């Protein structure tokens, strides 16, 4: 099932999440340390228990017992610090977004409050820094997506508030979510249909990649973006149904190869939920960026996250492209 995919191997893996014998690890986000890229962090969810912070060796820097936190994202807001948001599905009838500040020196998380994100079960989530402020997208299990402006995040005693900016939906259950920081374009993965694109501020979108059992095999799970120039780069999607990752070129969303994380020192990935990608140097092990993928089968240990050199992925896909008629 699915078109051929090139194989790469992980350069590191995280300590397994604390919830054993269950589908627990879910979604990662990456903070890049501009002063010491090798000292960057990955924030990731145990959706039964809370949030982990890992270093790039996969060691635990912190665990915050925040409960049933499903998806996570973060923004480095300069003087306001690094703000982390996670979808809180503790109450399945009323969604919330839990908010934290990441101490970039120690790798510790501190809760700074939460905001209500409306009726329905919290599921996916992503963030966007935009002119005049920052926002969070709450992606609910019933297909509803709500964008909220986040306010009052600064100071020694922040008291976050929110303002609803728009509400829209996709036909069936979504989860994966990523926003293009250049123009606010939002990509949403509808698990059994494909990938939707919504312009900044729009409430109607277009299905720009479908489940075709070639490039993309259901479920569509995590989404990640690598930007290049004014509107170029890549969108990456977890093609969960065949343990692969699909690459699309931006802005046209043309299929541009597939890859897998194969068996190596740290093992393969299977049934991946969330993914994250950050380009740029992250030190000697990750010179061209780091790609993080949840591993749904990490026996005999609990689920964890694999870290892959993005340079290795690009090199493998470029080699495959040049050899393909």
Tab-separated table of C-alpha atoms in Angstrom:
chain	number	residue	atom	x	y	z
A	1	UNK	CA	0.000	0.000	0.000
A	2	UNK	CA	1.325	3.420	-0.893
A	3	UNK	CA	3.981	4.383	-3.420
A	4	UNK	CA	7.636	3.510	-2.715
A	5	UNK	CA	9.306	5.443	0.086
A	6	UNK	CA	13.003	6.027	0.751
A	7	UNK	CA	14.344	4.917	4.103
A	8	UNK	CA	16.259	6.957	6.681
A	9	UNK	CA	17.235	6.118	10.247
A	10	UNK	CA	16.843	8.021	13.491
A	11	UNK	CA	19.821	9.763	15.071
A	12	UNK	CA	18.273	9.718	18.555
A	13	UNK	CA	15.144	8.677	20.412
A	14	UNK	CA	13.445	9.939	23.534
A	15	UNK	CA	13.009	8.151	26.803
A	16	UNK	CA	9.608	6.393	26.520
A	17	UNK	CA	6.576	8.152	27.960
A	18	UNK	CA	5.441	7.090	31.403
A	19	UNK	CA	2.150	5.528	30.337
A	20	UNK	CA	2.968	1.930	29.443
A	21	UNK	CA	0.906	-0.606	27.480
A	22	UNK	CA	-1.298	2.059	25.918
A	23	UNK	CA	-1.529	4.479	22.997
A	24	UNK	CA	-0.065	7.408	24.901
A	25	UNK	CA	2.734	9.328	23.152
A	26	UNK	CA	1.154	11.616	20.582
A	27	UNK	CA	2.547	14.935	19.395
A	28	UNK	CA	5.872	16.867	19.516
A	29	UNK	CA	6.944	20.490	19.085
A	30	UNK	CA	10.493	21.840	18.703
A	31	UNK	CA	12.150	24.876	20.263
A	32	UNK	CA	15.433	25.888	18.598
A	33	UNK	CA	17.998	27.575	20.804
A	34	UNK	CA	19.446	30.334	18.578
A	35	UNK	CA	22.518	30.753	20.797
A	36	UNK	CA	23.274	27.043	21.199
A	37	UNK	CA	21.322	24.986	18.652
A	38	UNK	CA	22.530	21.685	20.123
A	39	UNK	CA	20.904	22.818	23.379
A	40	UNK	CA	17.414	22.914	21.856
A	41	UNK	CA	14.374	21.129	23.280
A	42	UNK	CA	11.467	18.956	22.166
A	43	UNK	CA	8.160	19.306	24.013
A	44	UNK	CA	5.901	16.282	23.580
A	45	UNK	CA	2.678	14.839	24.926
A	46	UNK	CA	1.785	11.742	26.860
A	47	UNK	CA	-1.903	12.127	26.101
A	48	UNK	CA	-2.866	10.173	29.202
A	49	UNK	CA	-0.685	12.119	31.620
A	50	UNK	CA	0.905	15.415	30.559
A	51	UNK	CA	3.866	17.087	28.857
A	52	UNK	CA	7.509	16.074	28.561
A	53	UNK	CA	10.488	18.236	27.707
A	54	UNK	CA	13.392	16.363	26.110
A	55	UNK	CA	16.832	17.483	24.995
A	56	UNK	CA	18.151	16.447	21.578
A	57	UNK	CA	19.670	13.311	23.094
A	58	UNK	CA	16.160	12.283	24.096
A	59	UNK	CA	16.763	12.714	27.811
A	60	UNK	CA	13.941	13.995	30.018
A	61	UNK	CA	14.453	17.572	31.152
A	62	UNK	CA	11.009	17.933	32.706
A	63	UNK	CA	7.595	16.331	33.040
A	64	UNK	CA	4.479	18.351	33.813
A	65	UNK	CA	1.517	16.238	34.947
A	66	UNK	CA	-1.038	18.272	33.018
A	67	UNK	CA	-3.414	15.380	32.389
A	68	UNK	CA	-5.043	14.456	29.081
A	69	UNK	CA	-3.111	16.752	26.738
A	70	UNK	CA	-3.355	15.568	23.144
A	71	UNK	CA	-1.506	17.909	20.749
A	72	UNK	CA	1.121	20.555	21.445
A	73	UNK	CA	2.755	23.523	19.756
A	74	UNK	CA	4.941	26.440	20.828
A	75	UNK	CA	5.953	29.946	19.849
A	76	UNK	CA	9.124	31.826	20.732
A	77	UNK	CA	7.771	35.310	21.404
A	78	UNK	CA	11.028	36.985	22.329
A	79	UNK	CA	10.479	39.182	25.368
A	80	UNK	CA	7.274	37.277	26.170
A	81	UNK	CA	9.235	34.036	26.352
A	82	UNK	CA	8.504	30.670	24.783
A	83	UNK	CA	4.792	29.934	25.106
A	84	UNK	CA	3.605	26.331	24.856
A	85	UNK	CA	-0.021	25.420	24.131
A	86	UNK	CA	-1.624	21.966	24.405
A	87	UNK	CA	-5.124	20.719	23.620
A	88	UNK	CA	-6.770	19.710	26.903
A	89	UNK	CA	-9.358	16.946	26.505
A	90	UNK	CA	-9.892	16.321	30.229
A	91	UNK	CA	-13.558	17.269	29.777
A	92	UNK	CA	-14.666	15.639	26.492
A	93	UNK	CA	-17.713	17.919	26.299
A	94	UNK	CA	-15.856	21.213	26.744
A	95	UNK	CA	-12.492	21.779	25.118
A	96	UNK	CA	-9.695	23.871	26.579
A	97	UNK	CA	-6.187	24.973	25.660
A	98	UNK	CA	-3.585	24.612	28.414
A	99	UNK	CA	-0.813	27.223	28.365
A	100	UNK	CA	2.756	27.039	29.677
A	101	UNK	CA	5.992	28.967	29.590
A	102	UNK	CA	9.174	27.061	28.740
A	103	UNK	CA	12.285	28.063	30.691
A	104	UNK	CA	14.847	27.883	27.917
A	105	UNK	CA	17.783	27.692	30.338
A	106	UNK	CA	16.545	24.737	32.399
A	107	UNK	CA	14.046	23.071	30.072
A	108	UNK	CA	11.335	23.329	32.733
A	109	UNK	CA	7.673	24.059	32.085
A	110	UNK	CA	5.501	26.347	34.197
A	111	UNK	CA	1.736	26.509	33.763
A	112	UNK	CA	0.394	29.997	33.091
A	113	UNK	CA	-3.307	29.156	32.811
A	114	UNK	CA	-5.736	27.928	30.208
A	115	UNK	CA	-8.474	29.201	27.941
A	116	UNK	CA	-11.818	27.703	27.011
A	117	UNK	CA	-12.039	26.685	23.350
A	118	UNK	CA	-15.732	25.877	23.137
A	119	UNK	CA	-18.088	22.930	23.260
A	120	UNK	CA	-16.669	19.682	21.937
A	121	UNK	CA	-13.710	17.384	22.561
A	122	UNK	CA	-10.259	18.932	22.227
A	123	UNK	CA	-8.013	17.108	19.772
A	124	UNK	CA	-5.583	18.854	17.396
A	125	UNK	CA	-3.822	22.176	17.939
A	126	UNK	CA	-1.353	24.556	16.334
A	127	UNK	CA	-0.154	28.119	16.868
A	128	UNK	CA	0.623	31.141	14.710
A	129	UNK	CA	2.505	34.374	15.377
A	130	UNK	CA	0.993	37.143	13.278
A	131	UNK	CA	1.122	40.907	12.994
A	132	UNK	CA	-0.169	42.394	16.201
A	133	UNK	CA	-0.200	39.204	18.239
A	134	UNK	CA	-0.419	35.444	18.298
A	135	UNK	CA	-3.190	32.919	17.972
A	136	UNK	CA	-3.990	29.270	18.616
A	137	UNK	CA	-6.125	26.934	16.523
A	138	UNK	CA	-8.276	24.512	18.511
A	139	UNK	CA	-9.108	21.518	16.313
A	140	UNK	CA	-12.025	19.574	17.762
A	141	UNK	CA	-12.805	15.934	17.191
A	142	UNK	CA	-16.159	16.709	15.521
A	143	UNK	CA	-14.473	18.713	12.736
A	144	UNK	CA	-14.846	22.190	14.231
A	145	UNK	CA	-11.824	24.494	14.106
A	146	UNK	CA	-11.670	27.700	16.144
A	147	UNK	CA	-8.963	30.346	16.017
A	148	UNK	CA	-8.386	32.383	19.173
A	149	UNK	CA	-6.167	35.407	19.673
A	150	UNK	CA	-4.043	34.940	22.794
A	151	UNK	CA	-3.687	37.947	25.093
A	152	UNK	CA	-1.912	38.838	28.358
A	153	UNK	CA	0.901	36.305	28.006
A	154	UNK	CA	3.684	38.568	29.290
A	155	UNK	CA	4.949	39.693	32.652
A	156	UNK	CA	5.966	37.762	35.754
A	157	UNK	CA	2.351	36.807	36.511
A	158	UNK	CA	0.595	36.285	33.165
A	159	UNK	CA	-3.171	35.900	33.084
A	160	UNK	CA	-3.989	34.656	29.582
A	161	UNK	CA	-7.250	35.606	27.927
A	162	UNK	CA	-8.535	34.915	24.444
A	163	UNK	CA	-10.706	36.356	21.712
A	164	UNK	CA	-12.474	34.167	19.155
A	165	UNK	CA	-11.346	35.226	15.680
A	166	UNK	CA	-13.140	32.684	13.485
A	167	UNK	CA	-14.878	29.317	13.494
A	168	UNK	CA	-15.138	26.871	10.596
A	169	UNK	CA	-15.076	23.124	10.005
A	170	UNK	CA	-14.117	20.141	7.889
A	171	UNK	CA	-16.603	17.332	7.167
A	172	UNK	CA	-15.191	14.587	9.409
A	173	UNK	CA	-12.649	14.056	12.197
A	174	UNK	CA	-9.464	16.142	11.844
A	175	UNK	CA	-6.308	16.327	13.954
A	176	UNK	CA	-3.065	17.380	12.284
A	177	UNK	CA	-2.678	21.141	12.022
A	178	UNK	CA	0.082	23.538	10.962
A	179	UNK	CA	0.121	27.223	10.001
A	180	UNK	CA	2.530	28.855	7.538
A	181	UNK	CA	4.189	31.695	9.494
A	182	UNK	CA	4.713	33.757	6.327
A	183	UNK	CA	1.086	34.415	5.410
A	184	UNK	CA	-1.055	32.579	7.972
A	185	UNK	CA	-2.201	29.834	5.594
A	186	UNK	CA	-3.585	26.972	7.683
A	187	UNK	CA	-3.319	23.271	6.791
A	188	UNK	CA	-5.657	20.758	8.470
A	189	UNK	CA	-5.530	16.984	8.171
A	190	UNK	CA	-8.972	15.371	7.847
A	191	UNK	CA	-7.999	11.868	8.911
A	192	UNK	CA	-9.926	9.837	6.346
A	193	UNK	CA	-10.105	12.386	3.514
A	194	UNK	CA	-6.891	14.377	3.079
A	195	UNK	CA	-5.337	17.792	3.714
A	196	UNK	CA	-7.301	21.048	3.687
A	197	UNK	CA	-5.907	24.540	3.135
A	198	UNK	CA	-7.494	27.711	4.528
A	199	UNK	CA	-6.269	31.223	3.773
A	200	UNK	CA	-5.650	33.501	6.751
A	201	UNK	CA	-9.019	34.666	8.058
A	202	UNK	CA	-11.042	32.430	5.721
A	203	UNK	CA	-13.845	30.132	6.866
A	204	UNK	CA	-13.983	28.093	3.670
A	205	UNK	CA	-11.065	26.111	2.330
A	206	UNK	CA	-9.995	23.635	-0.334
A	207	UNK	CA	-8.985	19.986	-0.160
A	208	UNK	CA	-5.466	20.176	-1.619
A	209	UNK	CA	-4.302	16.568	-1.090
A	210	UNK	CA	-6.561	13.535	-0.960
A	211	UNK	CA	-6.223	10.049	0.471
A	212	UNK	CA	-5.196	8.223	-2.715
A	213	UNK	CA	-3.400	5.187	-1.245
A	214	UNK	CA	-0.348	6.248	-3.234
A	215	UNK	CA	1.109	9.432	-1.797
A	216	UNK	CA	-1.159	9.466	1.244
A	217	UNK	CA	-2.659	6.494	3.088
A	218	UNK	CA	-5.252	6.954	5.845
A	219	UNK	CA	-5.122	8.062	8.493
A	220	UNK	CA	-3.665	11.492	7.776
A	221	UNK	CA	-2.145	12.393	11.125
A	222	UNK	CA	0.560	14.945	11.978
A	223	UNK	CA	1.476	17.841	9.673
A	224	UNK	CA	4.711	19.845	9.582
A	225	UNK	CA	6.095	22.618	7.414
A	226	UNK	CA	9.530	23.671	6.159
A	227	UNK	CA	9.493	27.147	4.637
A	228	UNK	CA	11.771	28.422	1.870
A	229	UNK	CA	11.677	31.944	0.501
A	230	UNK	CA	8.476	33.850	-0.149
A	231	UNK	CA	6.153	30.878	-0.666
A	232	UNK	CA	8.288	27.770	-1.280
A	233	UNK	CA	9.242	24.840	0.903
A	234	UNK	CA	7.585	21.603	1.920
A	235	UNK	CA	4.534	20.316	3.736
A	236	UNK	CA	5.062	16.945	5.419
A	237	UNK	CA	2.211	14.634	6.450
A	238	UNK	CA	2.174	11.458	8.499
A	239	UNK	CA	0.757	8.766	6.194
A	240	UNK	CA	-0.115	6.559	9.129
A	241	UNK	CA	-1.724	3.739	7.183
A	242	UNK	CA	1.575	2.572	5.679
A	243	UNK	CA	4.063	3.902	8.241
A	244	UNK	CA	5.398	6.597	5.921
A	245	UNK	CA	5.675	10.383	5.589
A	246	UNK	CA	4.490	12.230	2.482
A	247	UNK	CA	6.266	15.334	1.173
A	248	UNK	CA	4.487	18.016	-0.862
A	249	UNK	CA	6.061	21.040	-2.512
A	250	UNK	CA	4.738	24.488	-1.617
A	251	UNK	CA	2.844	26.426	-2.674
A	252	UNK	CA	1.275	24.074	-5.229
A	253	UNK	CA	1.077	20.959	-2.996
A	254	UNK	CA	2.574	18.737	-5.701
A	255	UNK	CA	3.608	15.304	-4.339
A	256	UNK	CA	7.396	15.339	-3.928
A	257	UNK	CA	8.381	11.955	-2.533
A	258	UNK	CA	7.823	9.809	0.511
A	259	UNK	CA	10.092	8.513	3.259
A	260	UNK	CA	10.095	6.097	6.171
A	261	UNK	CA	12.120	5.881	9.367
A	262	UNK	CA	13.589	2.411	9.126
A	263	UNK	CA	15.265	0.069	11.578
A	264	UNK	CA	18.611	1.346	12.822
A	265	UNK	CA	20.309	1.959	16.129
A	266	UNK	CA	17.104	3.460	17.527
A	267	UNK	CA	14.514	1.393	15.665
A	268	UNK	CA	11.843	2.200	13.100
A	269	UNK	CA	8.649	4.208	13.500
A	270	UNK	CA	5.195	2.769	12.950
A	271	UNK	CA	1.646	4.149	13.150
A	272	UNK	CA	2.935	7.700	13.663
A	273	UNK	CA	0.547	10.286	15.089
A	274	UNK	CA	2.230	13.658	15.558
A	275	UNK	CA	5.306	15.018	13.773
A	276	UNK	CA	7.362	18.207	13.980
A	277	UNK	CA	10.035	19.726	11.760
A	278	UNK	CA	12.411	22.630	12.285
A	279	UNK	CA	15.060	23.478	9.694
A	280	UNK	CA	18.403	25.158	10.363
A	281	UNK	CA	21.423	23.877	12.239
A	282	UNK	CA	20.840	21.961	15.466
A	283	UNK	CA	24.477	21.013	16.000
A	284	UNK	CA	26.648	18.238	14.613
A	285	UNK	CA	24.007	15.503	14.857
A	286	UNK	CA	21.309	17.557	13.130
A	287	UNK	CA	23.163	20.008	10.842
A	288	UNK	CA	20.257	20.733	8.490
A	289	UNK	CA	17.343	20.557	10.884
A	290	UNK	CA	15.510	18.015	13.001
A	291	UNK	CA	12.403	15.952	12.225
A	292	UNK	CA	10.593	14.391	15.187
A	293	UNK	CA	8.036	11.594	14.824
A	294	UNK	CA	5.917	9.744	17.360
A	295	UNK	CA	6.549	6.007	17.348
A	296	UNK	CA	3.326	4.070	17.886
A	297	UNK	CA	5.129	0.730	18.349
A	298	UNK	CA	8.238	0.798	20.480
A	299	UNK	CA	8.068	-2.633	22.066
A	300	UNK	CA	8.978	-3.814	24.588
A	301	UNK	CA	9.078	-0.254	25.959
A	302	UNK	CA	6.274	2.300	25.976
A	303	UNK	CA	5.788	4.599	22.980
A	304	UNK	CA	8.341	7.339	22.355
A	305	UNK	CA	9.583	9.833	19.760
A	306	UNK	CA	12.331	9.405	17.187
A	307	UNK	CA	14.624	12.274	16.109
A	308	UNK	CA	15.913	12.270	12.523
A	309	UNK	CA	18.414	14.506	10.745
A	310	UNK	CA	16.411	16.506	8.208
A	311	UNK	CA	19.539	16.709	6.087
A	312	UNK	CA	19.441	12.889	5.821
A	313	UNK	CA	15.810	13.033	4.681
A	314	UNK	CA	16.484	15.694	2.061
A	315	UNK	CA	19.536	13.830	0.761
A	316	UNK	CA	17.619	10.539	0.465
A	317	UNK	CA	14.690	12.192	-1.297
A	318	UNK	CA	16.949	14.152	-3.657
A	319	UNK	CA	18.799	10.966	-4.595
A	320	UNK	CA	15.506	9.174	-5.219
A	321	UNK	CA	14.169	12.068	-7.309
A	322	UNK	CA	17.254	12.104	-9.547
A	323	UNK	CA	17.068	8.333	-10.099
A	324	UNK	CA	13.339	8.274	-10.882
A	325	UNK	CA	12.466	8.477	-14.582
